[in-house]
C-alpha cells in the first residue's frame, strides 16, 4: 500500500480509504471515484459535500442531480419549452378595377 490506514485491496494515493476504493484524496467510502474528500459511496464529483450518485462541478448538490452550481435539488430537470404557435392568416384581396373610359 502507499500509505498507512488503508485496508486490503485498496488503490489510493492518500490515507483513510476503505476497501475497493480508488481515490486521490482522503475520507472516501467504498467504491467511490473522486478527486476530493468527504464524498459518499458511488459518487463522481469534482467538489466536496456531494451525496450518493451525484455528478457535479460545484458543491451541496443532492442525489441524482447534474448541476453546474450549488443548491440544486434532487433530479430537477427544468426544461422551459415555450411553444408559440403563430398562425399567420394572409388574406390577399385582389381588387381588380377595370375602368373603361368611353371616349
mmCIF file with all atom_site columns, C-alpha atoms in Angstrom:
data_model
loop_
_atom_site.group_PDB
_atom_site.id
_atom_site.type_symbol
_atom_site.label_atom_id
_atom_site.label_alt_id
_atom_site.label_comp_id
_atom_site.label_asym_id
_atom_site.label_entity_id
_atom_site.label_seq_id
_atom_site.pdbx_PDB_ins_code
_atom_site.Cartn_x
_atom_site.Cartn_y
_atom_site.Cartn_z
_atom_site.occupancy
_atom_site.B_iso_or_equiv
_atom_site.pdbx_formal_charge
_atom_site.auth_seq_id
_atom_site.auth_comp_id
_atom_site.auth_asym_id
_atom_site.auth_atom_id
_atom_site.pdbx_PDB_model_num
ATOM 1   C CA . UNK A 1 1   ? 0.000   0.000  0.000   1.00 0.00 ? 1   UNK A CA 1
ATOM 2   C CA . UNK A 1 2   ? 1.014   3.587  -0.483  1.00 0.00 ? 2   UNK A CA 1
ATOM 3   C CA . UNK A 1 3   ? 0.237   4.954  2.960   1.00 0.00 ? 3   UNK A CA 1
ATOM 4   C CA . UNK A 1 4   ? -0.944  3.782  6.340   1.00 0.00 ? 4   UNK A CA 1
ATOM 5   C CA . UNK A 1 5   ? -4.524  3.305  7.499   1.00 0.00 ? 5   UNK A CA 1
ATOM 6   C CA . UNK A 1 6   ? -5.661  1.711  4.249   1.00 0.00 ? 6   UNK A CA 1
ATOM 7   C CA . UNK A 1 7   ? -7.423  -1.635 4.147   1.00 0.00 ? 7   UNK A CA 1
ATOM 8   C CA . UNK A 1 8   ? -6.970  -4.671 1.872   1.00 0.00 ? 8   UNK A CA 1
ATOM 9   C CA . UNK A 1 9   ? -7.373  -4.342 -1.900  1.00 0.00 ? 9   UNK A CA 1
ATOM 10  C CA . UNK A 1 10  ? -7.367  -0.582 -1.996  1.00 0.00 ? 10  UNK A CA 1
ATOM 11  C CA . UNK A 1 11  ? -5.597  1.545  -4.564  1.00 0.00 ? 11  UNK A CA 1
ATOM 12  C CA . UNK A 1 12  ? -5.091  5.008  -3.181  1.00 0.00 ? 12  UNK A CA 1
ATOM 13  C CA . UNK A 1 13  ? -2.748  7.905  -3.233  1.00 0.00 ? 13  UNK A CA 1
ATOM 14  C CA . UNK A 1 14  ? -3.575  9.147  0.232   1.00 0.00 ? 14  UNK A CA 1
ATOM 15  C CA . UNK A 1 15  ? -4.862  7.890  3.578   1.00 0.00 ? 15  UNK A CA 1
ATOM 16  C CA . UNK A 1 16  ? -8.083  6.806  5.337   1.00 0.00 ? 16  UNK A CA 1
ATOM 17  C CA . UNK A 1 17  ? -9.721  4.995  2.433   1.00 0.00 ? 17  UNK A CA 1
ATOM 18  C CA . UNK A 1 18  ? -11.827 1.869  2.744   1.00 0.00 ? 18  UNK A CA 1
ATOM 19  C CA . UNK A 1 19  ? -11.721 -1.390 0.753   1.00 0.00 ? 19  UNK A CA 1
ATOM 20  C CA . UNK A 1 20  ? -12.015 -1.321 -3.029  1.00 0.00 ? 20  UNK A CA 1
ATOM 21  C CA . UNK A 1 21  ? -11.825 2.418  -3.388  1.00 0.00 ? 21  UNK A CA 1
ATOM 22  C CA . UNK A 1 22  ? -9.850  4.299  -5.999  1.00 0.00 ? 22  UNK A CA 1
ATOM 23  C CA . UNK A 1 23  ? -9.311  7.848  -4.864  1.00 0.00 ? 23  UNK A CA 1
ATOM 24  C CA . UNK A 1 24  ? -6.794  10.591 -4.869  1.00 0.00 ? 24  UNK A CA 1
ATOM 25  C CA . UNK A 1 25  ? -7.654  12.143 -1.540  1.00 0.00 ? 25  UNK A CA 1
ATOM 26  C CA . UNK A 1 26  ? -8.814  11.104 1.919   1.00 0.00 ? 26  UNK A CA 1
ATOM 27  C CA . UNK A 1 27  ? -12.020 10.246 3.830   1.00 0.00 ? 27  UNK A CA 1
ATOM 28  C CA . UNK A 1 28  ? -13.805 8.487  0.989   1.00 0.00 ? 28  UNK A CA 1
ATOM 29  C CA . UNK A 1 29  ? -16.076 5.482  1.355   1.00 0.00 ? 29  UNK A CA 1
ATOM 30  C CA . UNK A 1 30  ? -16.144 2.175  -0.548  1.00 0.00 ? 30  UNK A CA 1
ATOM 31  C CA . UNK A 1 31  ? -16.424 2.135  -4.333  1.00 0.00 ? 31  UNK A CA 1
ATOM 32  C CA . UNK A 1 32  ? -16.034 5.840  -4.831  1.00 0.00 ? 32  UNK A CA 1
ATOM 33  C CA . UNK A 1 33  ? -14.017 7.548  -7.527  1.00 0.00 ? 33  UNK A CA 1
ATOM 34  C CA . UNK A 1 34  ? -13.439 11.142 -6.554  1.00 0.00 ? 34  UNK A CA 1
ATOM 35  C CA . UNK A 1 35  ? -10.902 13.867 -6.711  1.00 0.00 ? 35  UNK A CA 1
ATOM 36  C CA . UNK A 1 36  ? -11.670 15.460 -3.370  1.00 0.00 ? 36  UNK A CA 1
ATOM 37  C CA . UNK A 1 37  ? -12.686 14.456 0.127   1.00 0.00 ? 37  UNK A CA 1
ATOM 38  C CA . UNK A 1 38  ? -15.846 13.714 2.140   1.00 0.00 ? 38  UNK A CA 1
ATOM 39  C CA . UNK A 1 39  ? -17.746 12.125 -0.744  1.00 0.00 ? 39  UNK A CA 1
ATOM 40  C CA . UNK A 1 40  ? -20.180 9.283  -0.195  1.00 0.00 ? 40  UNK A CA 1
ATOM 41  C CA . UNK A 1 41  ? -20.412 5.916  -1.971  1.00 0.00 ? 41  UNK A CA 1
ATOM 42  C CA . UNK A 1 42  ? -20.610 5.802  -5.757  1.00 0.00 ? 42  UNK A CA 1
ATOM 43  C CA . UNK A 1 43  ? -20.193 9.497  -6.324  1.00 0.00 ? 43  UNK A CA 1
ATOM 44  C CA . UNK A 1 44  ? -18.167 11.052 -9.097  1.00 0.00 ? 44  UNK A CA 1
ATOM 45  C CA . UNK A 1 45  ? -17.623 14.705 -8.354  1.00 0.00 ? 45  UNK A CA 1
ATOM 46  C CA . UNK A 1 46  ? -15.121 17.465 -8.635  1.00 0.00 ? 46  UNK A CA 1
ATOM 47  C CA . UNK A 1 47  ? -16.067 19.125 -5.369  1.00 0.00 ? 47  UNK A CA 1
ATOM 48  C CA . UNK A 1 48  ? -16.973 18.124 -1.859  1.00 0.00 ? 48  UNK A CA 1
ATOM 49  C CA . UNK A 1 49  ? -20.121 17.512 0.147   1.00 0.00 ? 49  UNK A CA 1
ATOM 50  C CA . UNK A 1 50  ? -21.994 15.618 -2.541  1.00 0.00 ? 50  UNK A CA 1
ATOM 51  C CA . UNK A 1 51  ? -24.306 12.730 -1.840  1.00 0.00 ? 51  UNK A CA 1
ATOM 52  C CA . UNK A 1 52  ? -24.570 9.298  -3.495  1.00 0.00 ? 52  UNK A CA 1
ATOM 53  C CA . UNK A 1 53  ? -24.773 9.136  -7.281  1.00 0.00 ? 53  UNK A CA 1
ATOM 54  C CA . UNK A 1 54  ? -24.141 12.799 -7.896  1.00 0.00 ? 54  UNK A CA 1
ATOM 55  C CA . UNK A 1 55  ? -22.132 14.214 -10.764 1.00 0.00 ? 55  UNK A CA 1
ATOM 56  C CA . UNK A 1 56  ? -21.412 17.865 -10.361 1.00 0.00 ? 56  UNK A CA 1
ATOM 57  C CA . UNK A 1 57  ? -18.918 20.651 -10.677 1.00 0.00 ? 57  UNK A CA 1
ATOM 58  C CA . UNK A 1 58  ? -19.970 22.570 -7.579  1.00 0.00 ? 58  UNK A CA 1
ATOM 59  C CA . UNK A 1 59  ? -20.912 21.687 -4.053  1.00 0.00 ? 59  UNK A CA 1
ATOM 60  C CA . UNK A 1 60  ? -24.006 20.959 -1.925  1.00 0.00 ? 60  UNK A CA 1
ATOM 61  C CA . UNK A 1 61  ? -25.815 19.025 -4.642  1.00 0.00 ? 61  UNK A CA 1
ATOM 62  C CA . UNK A 1 62  ? -28.264 16.302 -3.682  1.00 0.00 ? 62  UNK A CA 1
ATOM 63  C CA . UNK A 1 63  ? -28.743 12.783 -5.031  1.00 0.00 ? 63  UNK A CA 1
ATOM 64  C CA . UNK A 1 64  ? -29.091 12.259 -8.767  1.00 0.00 ? 64  UNK A CA 1
ATOM 65  C CA . UNK A 1 65  ? -28.636 15.872 -9.735  1.00 0.00 ? 65  UNK A CA 1
ATOM 66  C CA . UNK A 1 66  ? -26.438 17.067 -12.537 1.00 0.00 ? 66  UNK A CA 1
ATOM 67  C CA . UNK A 1 67  ? -25.665 20.703 -11.995 1.00 0.00 ? 67  UNK A CA 1
ATOM 68  C CA . UNK A 1 68  ? -23.041 23.286 -12.609 1.00 0.00 ? 68  UNK A CA 1
ATOM 69  C CA . UNK A 1 69  ? -23.675 25.248 -9.449  1.00 0.00 ? 69  UNK A CA 1
ATOM 70  C CA . UNK A 1 70  ? -24.792 24.776 -5.894  1.00 0.00 ? 70  UNK A CA 1
ATOM 71  C CA . UNK A 1 71  ? -28.110 24.260 -4.148  1.00 0.00 ? 71  UNK A CA 1
ATOM 72  C CA . UNK A 1 72  ? -29.824 22.181 -6.802  1.00 0.00 ? 72  UNK A CA 1
ATOM 73  C CA . UNK A 1 73  ? -32.400 19.677 -5.577  1.00 0.00 ? 73  UNK A CA 1
ATOM 74  C CA . UNK A 1 74  ? -32.907 16.020 -6.482  1.00 0.00 ? 74  UNK A CA 1
ATOM 75  C CA . UNK A 1 75  ? -33.406 15.230 -10.164 1.00 0.00 ? 75  UNK A CA 1
ATOM 76  C CA . UNK A 1 76  ? -34.565 18.694 -11.086 1.00 0.00 ? 76  UNK A CA 1
ATOM 77  C CA . UNK A 1 77  ? -34.722 18.983 -14.829 1.00 0.00 ? 77  UNK A CA 1
ATOM 78  C CA . UNK A 1 78  ? -36.028 22.373 -15.757 1.00 0.00 ? 78  UNK A CA 1
ATOM 79  C CA . UNK A 1 79  ? -36.785 22.485 -19.421 1.00 0.00 ? 79  UNK A CA 1
ATOM 80  C CA . UNK A 1 80  ? -38.771 25.545 -20.297 1.00 0.00 ? 80  UNK A CA 1
ATOM 81  C CA . UNK A 1 81  ? -40.364 24.909 -23.629 1.00 0.00 ? 81  UNK A CA 1
ATOM 82  C CA . UNK A 1 82  ? -42.288 27.869 -24.859 1.00 0.00 ? 82  UNK A CA 1
ATOM 83  C CA . UNK A 1 83  ? -44.284 26.820 -27.839 1.00 0.00 ? 83  UNK A CA 1
ATOM 84  C CA . UNK A 1 84  ? -45.541 29.852 -29.660 1.00 0.00 ? 84  UNK A CA 1
ATOM 85  C CA . UNK A 1 85  ? -47.895 28.904 -32.409 1.00 0.00 ? 85  UNK A CA 1
ATOM 86  C CA . UNK A 1 86  ? -48.194 31.848 -34.689 1.00 0.00 ? 86  UNK A CA 1
ATOM 87  C CA . UNK A 1 87  ? -50.976 31.457 -37.169 1.00 0.00 ? 87  UNK A CA 1
ATOM 88  C CA . UNK A 1 88  ? -50.443 33.982 -39.861 1.00 0.00 ? 88  UNK A CA 1
ATOM 89  C CA . UNK A 1 89  ? -53.539 34.378 -41.921 1.00 0.00 ? 89  UNK A CA 1
ATOM 90  C CA . UNK A 1 90  ? -52.646 36.244 -45.023 1.00 0.00 ? 90  UNK A CA 1
ATOM 91  C CA . UNK A 1 91  ? -55.744 37.490 -46.710 1.00 0.00 ? 91  UNK A CA 1
ATOM 92  C CA . UNK A 1 92  ? -54.884 38.643 -50.143 1.00 0.00 ? 92  UNK A CA 1
ATOM 93  C CA . UNK A 1 93  ? -57.661 40.750 -51.503 1.00 0.00 ? 93  UNK A CA 1
ATOM 94  C CA . UNK A 1 94  ? -57.153 41.392 -55.126 1.00 0.00 ? 94  UNK A CA 1
ATOM 95  C CA . UNK A 1 95  ? -59.346 44.192 -56.285 1.00 0.00 ? 95  UNK A CA 1
ATOM 96  C CA . UNK A 1 96  ? -59.365 44.462 -59.984 1.00 0.00 ? 96  UNK A CA 1
ATOM 97  C CA . UNK A 1 97  ? -60.883 47.706 -61.028 1.00 0.00 ? 97  UNK A CA 1
ATOM 98  C CA . UNK A 1 98  ? -61.473 47.858 -64.694 1.00 0.00 ? 98  UNK A CA 1
ATOM 99  C CA . UNK A 1 99  ? -62.127 51.384 -65.665 1.00 0.00 ? 99  UNK A CA 1
ATOM 100 C CA . UNK A 1 100 ? -63.332 51.615 -69.160 1.00 0.00 ? 100 UNK A CA 1
ATOM 101 C CA . UNK A 1 101 ? -63.309 55.094 -70.388 1.00 0.00 ? 101 UNK A CA 1
ATOM 102 C CA . UNK A 1 102 ? -65.598 55.672 -73.282 1.00 0.00 ? 102 UNK A CA 1
ATOM 103 C CA . UNK A 1 103 ? -64.411 58.387 -75.498 1.00 0.00 ? 103 UNK A CA 1
#
